[in-house]
GROMACS .gro file of C-alpha atoms in nm:
model
  150
    1UNK     CA    1   3.627  16.049   9.953
    2UNK     CA    2   3.875  15.774   9.884
    3UNK     CA    3   3.689  15.530   9.660
    4UNK     CA    4   3.861  15.208   9.562
    5UNK     CA    5   3.789  14.908   9.344
    6UNK     CA    6   3.853  14.564   9.494
    7UNK     CA    7   3.934  14.335   9.209
    8UNK     CA    8   4.046  13.977   9.154
    9UNK     CA    9   4.098  13.827   8.811
   10UNK     CA   10   4.148  13.462   8.702
   11UNK     CA   11   4.272  13.329   8.374
   12UNK     CA   12   4.214  13.005   8.190
   13UNK     CA   13   4.326  12.830   7.872
   14UNK     CA   14   4.621  13.070   7.818
   15UNK     CA   15   4.802  13.036   7.490
   16UNK     CA   16   5.159  12.925   7.511
   17UNK     CA   17   5.383  13.201   7.362
   18UNK     CA   18   5.718  13.018   7.403
   19UNK     CA   19   5.860  12.685   7.317
   20UNK     CA   20   5.641  12.376   7.275
   21UNK     CA   21   5.655  12.249   7.632
   22UNK     CA   22   5.686  12.594   7.786
   23UNK     CA   23   5.412  12.688   8.036
   24UNK     CA   24   5.337  13.063   8.063
   25UNK     CA   25   5.426  13.289   8.355
   26UNK     CA   26   5.130  13.531   8.309
   27UNK     CA   27   5.098  13.880   8.444
   28UNK     CA   28   4.862  14.158   8.340
   29UNK     CA   29   4.882  14.533   8.299
   30UNK     CA   30   4.591  14.779   8.305
   31UNK     CA   31   4.617  15.086   8.087
   32UNK     CA   32   4.404  15.404   8.089
   33UNK     CA   33   4.302  15.427   7.721
   34UNK     CA   34   4.187  15.790   7.755
   35UNK     CA   35   4.519  15.903   7.909
   36UNK     CA   36   4.758  15.805   7.632
   37UNK     CA   37   4.760  15.442   7.751
   38UNK     CA   38   4.924  15.521   8.079
   39UNK     CA   39   4.989  15.206   8.286
   40UNK     CA   40   4.776  15.226   8.599
   41UNK     CA   41   4.846  14.876   8.739
   42UNK     CA   42   5.090  14.587   8.687
   43UNK     CA   43   5.029  14.250   8.853
   44UNK     CA   44   5.284  14.001   8.978
   45UNK     CA   45   5.362  13.712   8.743
   46UNK     CA   46   5.207  13.373   8.824
   47UNK     CA   47   5.461  13.099   8.772
   48UNK     CA   48   5.414  12.804   8.534
   49UNK     CA   49   5.040  12.799   8.489
   50UNK     CA   50   4.773  12.831   8.223
   51UNK     CA   51   4.479  12.830   8.466
   52UNK     CA   52   4.496  13.020   8.792
   53UNK     CA   53   4.404  13.351   8.965
   54UNK     CA   54   4.596  13.656   9.077
   55UNK     CA   55   4.573  13.776   9.434
   56UNK     CA   56   4.293  14.022   9.504
   57UNK     CA   57   4.395  14.388   9.475
   58UNK     CA   58   4.249  14.719   9.592
   59UNK     CA   59   4.298  14.997   9.336
   60UNK     CA   60   4.237  15.366   9.385
   61UNK     CA   61   3.936  15.453   9.174
   62UNK     CA   62   4.091  15.790   9.099
   63UNK     CA   63   4.416  15.634   8.983
   64UNK     CA   64   4.236  15.366   8.782
   65UNK     CA   65   3.974  15.575   8.600
   66UNK     CA   66   3.958  15.922   8.749
   67UNK     CA   67   3.638  15.796   8.928
   68UNK     CA   68   3.463  15.754   8.587
   69UNK     CA   69   3.319  15.404   8.589
   70UNK     CA   70   3.265  15.424   8.211
   71UNK     CA   71   3.630  15.521   8.129
   72UNK     CA   72   3.792  15.280   7.886
   73UNK     CA   73   4.069  15.055   8.013
   74UNK     CA   74   4.293  14.820   7.820
   75UNK     CA   75   4.393  14.496   7.996
   76UNK     CA   76   4.688  14.312   7.846
   77UNK     CA   77   4.800  13.967   7.964
   78UNK     CA   78   5.167  13.896   7.908
   79UNK     CA   79   5.394  13.598   7.946
   80UNK     CA   80   5.710  13.684   8.134
   81UNK     CA   81   5.956  13.399   8.104
   82UNK     CA   82   6.107  13.413   8.449
   83UNK     CA   83   6.332  13.117   8.380
   84UNK     CA   84   6.554  13.304   8.129
   85UNK     CA   85   6.766  13.599   8.222
   86UNK     CA   86   6.696  13.909   8.006
   87UNK     CA   87   6.391  13.754   7.844
   88UNK     CA   88   6.116  13.989   7.722
   89UNK     CA   89   5.743  13.981   7.789
   90UNK     CA   90   5.532  13.828   7.510
   91UNK     CA   91   5.169  13.928   7.473
   92UNK     CA   92   4.915  13.650   7.533
   93UNK     CA   93   4.611  13.863   7.459
   94UNK     CA   94   4.417  14.180   7.544
   95UNK     CA   95   4.072  14.339   7.567
   96UNK     CA   96   3.916  14.678   7.634
   97UNK     CA   97   3.665  14.725   7.915
   98UNK     CA   98   3.558  14.971   8.181
   99UNK     CA   99   3.530  14.948   8.558
  100UNK     CA  100   3.149  14.927   8.516
  101UNK     CA  101   3.189  14.638   8.270
  102UNK     CA  102   3.420  14.455   8.513
  103UNK     CA  103   3.160  14.490   8.790
  104UNK     CA  104   2.885  14.364   8.555
  105UNK     CA  105   3.102  14.075   8.446
  106UNK     CA  106   3.147  13.971   8.809
  107UNK     CA  107   2.770  13.968   8.859
  108UNK     CA  108   2.702  13.776   8.538
  109UNK     CA  109   3.004  13.545   8.548
  110UNK     CA  110   3.106  13.674   8.198
  111UNK     CA  111   3.448  13.568   8.064
  112UNK     CA  112   3.655  13.813   7.858
  113UNK     CA  113   3.822  13.666   7.552
  114UNK     CA  114   4.188  13.765   7.522
  115UNK     CA  115   4.233  13.888   7.163
  116UNK     CA  116   4.566  13.851   6.986
  117UNK     CA  117   4.671  14.102   6.724
  118UNK     CA  118   4.867  13.856   6.518
  119UNK     CA  119   4.657  13.539   6.558
  120UNK     CA  120   4.295  13.440   6.511
  121UNK     CA  121   4.309  13.201   6.807
  122UNK     CA  122   4.205  13.343   7.141
  123UNK     CA  123   4.494  13.397   7.383
  124UNK     CA  124   4.278  13.258   7.660
  125UNK     CA  125   4.009  13.391   7.887
  126UNK     CA  126   3.990  13.630   8.187
  127UNK     CA  127   3.721  13.598   8.452
  128UNK     CA  128   3.635  13.845   8.723
  129UNK     CA  129   3.630  13.662   9.058
  130UNK     CA  130   3.577  13.976   9.271
  131UNK     CA  131   3.485  14.331   9.175
  132UNK     CA  132   3.338  14.572   9.437
  133UNK     CA  133   3.352  14.943   9.495
  134UNK     CA  134   3.478  15.020   9.841
  135UNK     CA  135   3.518  15.338  10.049
  136UNK     CA  136   3.811  15.407  10.285
  137UNK     CA  137   3.663  15.179  10.552
  138UNK     CA  138   3.645  14.900  10.287
  139UNK     CA  139   3.268  14.877  10.305
  140UNK     CA  140   3.139  14.710   9.990
  141UNK     CA  141   2.895  14.928   9.790
  142UNK     CA  142   2.641  14.842   9.523
  143UNK     CA  143   2.717  14.920   9.159
  144UNK     CA  144   2.589  15.267   9.068
  145UNK     CA  145   2.337  15.285   8.788
  146UNK     CA  146   2.468  15.378   8.445
  147UNK     CA  147   2.379  15.733   8.337
  148UNK     CA  148   2.081  15.763   8.106
  149UNK     CA  149   2.175  15.808   7.739
  150UNK     CA  150   1.944  16.068   7.596
   0.00000   0.00000   0.00000
């Protein structure tokens, strides 16, 4: 069966990684931690904003996490300075999570703090606006129960 995860993320209070008056052009990448940090998704950059949302996306659950809702993912938010030719992406912040935790965060309105390796200040916050399991016909399904830990 072709399970997918419909996901929409929003960001707020993003840290400026460039010059003083520079506003970030954020994008995010999702990595599969358990598969040597393979990139499983890259978003489009949002231009000149510290508070906004990315467009909703539908991700193959197999591609995202091999259909394991507890598989660890790393989400990194980057600033891509689109105004300068040849500029590099600077990290705003990151956090580890799982598809199950993303679905729970949607239900509880939890915000993820973007952690920066080189700075004690948070890089900003990520909020899950939409997170649903869907089948091929795009029917929204309830979150499966977590397996019992015995």
